[in-house]
Amino acid sequence: MPSNVLSRRLNSSSGDDIGVVALALEALPFSMAVIDHAGALLVANAPFRRDWIGSAAAMASFSNLFDPEGRAEIDKKLLQLRNGSSSELLELRATRAKGSARWALVHLAPLARNPKSQPLLFVHITDITERRQHVEELAERETRWNNALVSSVSGVWDHNYATGQKYYSPVWRQIRGMSPEDPLAASTQAWLELVHPEDRERVAHAIERQNAGDPAYAVFEYRERHKQGHWIWIECRGACVEWDSNGKATRVVGTDTDITARKAAEEAMAKMSRRLDMALEISGIGVYECDFDTGEVDWDEQMFRIYGLEKSEEVVIGGLWESFLHPEDAERVQANVEKHIRDQKRFSDEYRIILRDGSERIIRTQTMSFTDSTGHQKMVGANWDVTADVILRRELERAKTLAEARNRELEAARIRIEHNAMHDYLTDLPNRRYLDEMLERVAAECTRHGQGIAILHIDLDRFKQINDTLGHSAGDMMLKHAAKVLKETIRKGDFVARIGGDEFVILSKFRGSPRKLSNLAERIIKELRKPVSYEGHDCRFGASIGIACEIGANVDARQLLLNADIALYRAKKGGRNRHEFFSADTQNEIISTKRMSDEILLGLERDEFVPFYQLQFDATTLDIAGVETLARWMHPEHGMLPPDQFLETAEELDAVSLIDGMILQKALADFREWRRQGLEIPKLSVNVSYRRLHDAALSRKLEALKIEPGMVSFELLESIFLDDCDDGVLKNLARLRKLGIDIEIDDFGTGHASIISLLRLNPRALKIDRELVRLVSQSQEQRKLIGSIVEIGKSLNIRVIAEGVETFEQIRILRDLGCDVLQGYALARPMSRSGIPGFIRSGLGRLGKISA
């Protein structure tokens, strides 16, 4: 194939300067060529053209050298190489010009990529026809000696696992530098010690798979130490030739070939390829020379490529090159050239050109003018296409601008995120996390400088009522208002945070004056008690404040926060809208309450809460009218405890409803047992907590107790229930009436219930509080008040019960005032379930009647 034809094909295909490649291949004594990704033959050296190109079809495509099966194999390997394979080695059958066949060993290896990113490939082709014929002849023979003649450079090995015999040919030994007398490795493991450490694991696996008949491991390469100490490359080819009845290989035969030279050639070829890549990259610069006296211009091939021209184009000063200049750049560029030609100075420039296909490119030039030996004024320079670089630079500048803008946005977002993470979303005050950090900082300052810390823990009073009655929007407004008040009231340098719900914390420096802290707390309470208008409502709430302070290098800020919380508990317990300082007594009280809470929970687990009973009597006949159930705690250490010793703690613990439920179940069991014994007790009264009436499952739980209608009445505290009943409570009360459970109002007269509230609840009875009964014998006003309550009850068809009756005189007066039922020590004291039957049967109840 003519070299100029190949060069033109390569130029049009790859865009790279192939001159160096062509010269390098031409100097090689063996057949070498370069093809493109589609198999088109681009360059071939003299041995290749002499031995392999015999027709125009072969010139058109490398695969045309081979028969159809070989062409398909070539196409398959070209696809694999395009997908990233490093190199391929093939044995293919070629057809001579006269029709005779021969075999070729074809080695394909990547060379470079053209501007369209398609690979160019080196081809090394060797005529192996004679060796192939030998192989085919030897394949017809069955003995291992005939197999050994496959190649004079391959060592034959034969592993017969059935007989335990292993054979290695003389060539096999020669490859490794071994004489016929040298002993072989005693085992496979011992032989693997001769294999290169980097190949050892892979070789062991390959042998295992080869013995298993895996075609993927029929051929593999590895390094083995020569007897003289250096490493040699071995190509191992093997296959199973005999199997037992289970399909297990019993005989594996193969050859080892020393491919050290080939590996060295491949490495040399790879090095040459790398050097060529560099040369091709450098050759992207086009070089030119201009003679201003003759007007001649000489361009190299790369210059023509840059401008998209054929070499046949004529280039003269004032002609071709000038026609490509962008109209906006032409005048400036030509003036720049003329100026530097006169000054004979080296200069550089960058300008745009418009190719004949209309595309725009950017050219960078380095130019120098000189005068040659003949006196001609000349200019030599280099052009290279920097369009991609300029576009990249512009993109980078744009990306930099975008990145800077994005960084500003991210920084702003980071600041927002950090602010949100450290501040309460509603009030924008610092949150608990921020407070924790401030506590650590202030504690560290105390350690360094011995300063003091004061913590004010603030809890809003009546906030829940506002939130529940006017809604969460009103509650949110109250919280914002409270935050505003706190920020405006605290001293300079103080830190205020919302730590959750309606709780706030002020962190302040303490210089030893509790009075200043007390004044600050009073100012906060005063400001927060002022009414706040919300949608026409004057919302009033207050604040309880707990204060803890300490000075010294060993201040524990977190413990101080806990102490302020303890002081807050004391302030709320003392009546709210006040402040308390932390003290040891306060802590002891908290510890005692905590111990009591734990014991109550344990008492519930141990079933220590039991009912006591106080009988109620008809005011006229003094017959037994019912029995009230009273809760008692059978404490394992302190004995029987009345409610006033545990009820308050149980309320805070939210355990009253559990105690009520336990007492009710036991009282029902006792009441049914009394009836079984024939005791006539009309009804059973039990206390019920406010929280229990909010239980949506209350009626279902009571249905499970199978309470007979009229058997039980629930006593509700007037001071808690009457004016605060919400719809949920009223619905539960309605369900209780459907179950036949009456409602009684306990401690009537101590609260502030309205007649409207009585009508809403429609109770079965009112129980006059013992404080009103206590002075009925001495006070005419008390008698009038009780008489009024009785009149109210009768007008609303509500029975009136007087409790706390302690004298016969009180019995007479209350009966005369119209009370329906009496209860108190004058008639019967509280007693256990076992005391009720004896009391009734003894007739002591009649004694009261007779005495009266």
PDB file of C-alpha atoms in Angstrom, residues 17 22 40 71 101 234 266 268 272 279 299 315-316 318 341 352 491 494 536 545 663 684 736 746 753 755 834 836-837:
ATOM      1  CA  ASP A  17       0.604  13.782  13.260  1.00  0.00           C
ATOM      2  CA  ALA A  22       5.154   5.767  10.336  1.00  0.00           C
ATOM      3  CA  ALA A  40      -9.530   0.644   8.587  1.00  0.00           C
ATOM      4  CA  ARG A  71     -13.365 -11.043  10.407  1.00  0.00           C
ATOM      5  CA  ALA A 101      -4.749 -20.312   3.434  1.00  0.00           C
ATOM      6  CA  ILE A 234       5.256 -18.129  31.475  1.00  0.00           C
ATOM      7  CA  GLU A 266       4.988  -5.226  24.898  1.00  0.00           C
ATOM      8  CA  ALA A 268       8.801  -1.431  25.042  1.00  0.00           C
ATOM      9  CA  MET A 272       7.000   3.935  22.705  1.00  0.00           C
ATOM     10  CA  ALA A 279       4.774  13.784  20.534  1.00  0.00           C
ATOM     11  CA  TRP A 299       2.607  26.098   6.505  1.00  0.00           C
ATOM     12  CA  VAL A 315      -0.918  30.340   1.067  1.00  0.00           C
ATOM     13  CA  VAL A 316       0.516  33.819   0.363  1.00  0.00           C
ATOM     14  CA  GLY A 318      -2.396  39.047   2.075  1.00  0.00           C
ATOM     15  CA  ILE A 341       7.610  43.341  12.078  1.00  0.00           C
ATOM     16  CA  ARG A 352     -10.755  34.496  16.362  1.00  0.00           C
ATOM     17  CA  ARG A 491     -29.655  43.822  82.819  1.00  0.00           C
ATOM     18  CA  ASP A 494     -27.527  39.004  81.087  1.00  0.00           C
ATOM     19  CA  GLY A 536     -60.857  41.673  72.720  1.00  0.00           C
ATOM     20  CA  ILE A 545     -39.322  32.372  89.609  1.00  0.00           C
ATOM     21  CA  ILE A 663     -60.153   2.004  95.772  1.00  0.00           C
ATOM     22  CA  LEU A 684     -71.668   3.560  98.139  1.00  0.00           C
ATOM     23  CA  LEU A 736     -71.962   7.967  84.124  1.00  0.00           C
ATOM     24  CA  ASP A 746     -68.198  17.396  97.851  1.00  0.00           C
ATOM     25  CA  ALA A 753     -69.740  27.720  92.021  1.00  0.00           C
ATOM     26  CA  ILE A 755     -76.275  28.210  90.200  1.00  0.00           C
ATOM     27  CA  SER A 834     -64.294  -5.705 108.608  1.00  0.00           C
ATOM     28  CA  ILE A 836     -68.770  -2.310 109.172  1.00  0.00           C
ATOM     29  CA  PRO A 837     -70.713  -5.567 109.796  1.00  0.00           C
TER      30      PRO A 837
END
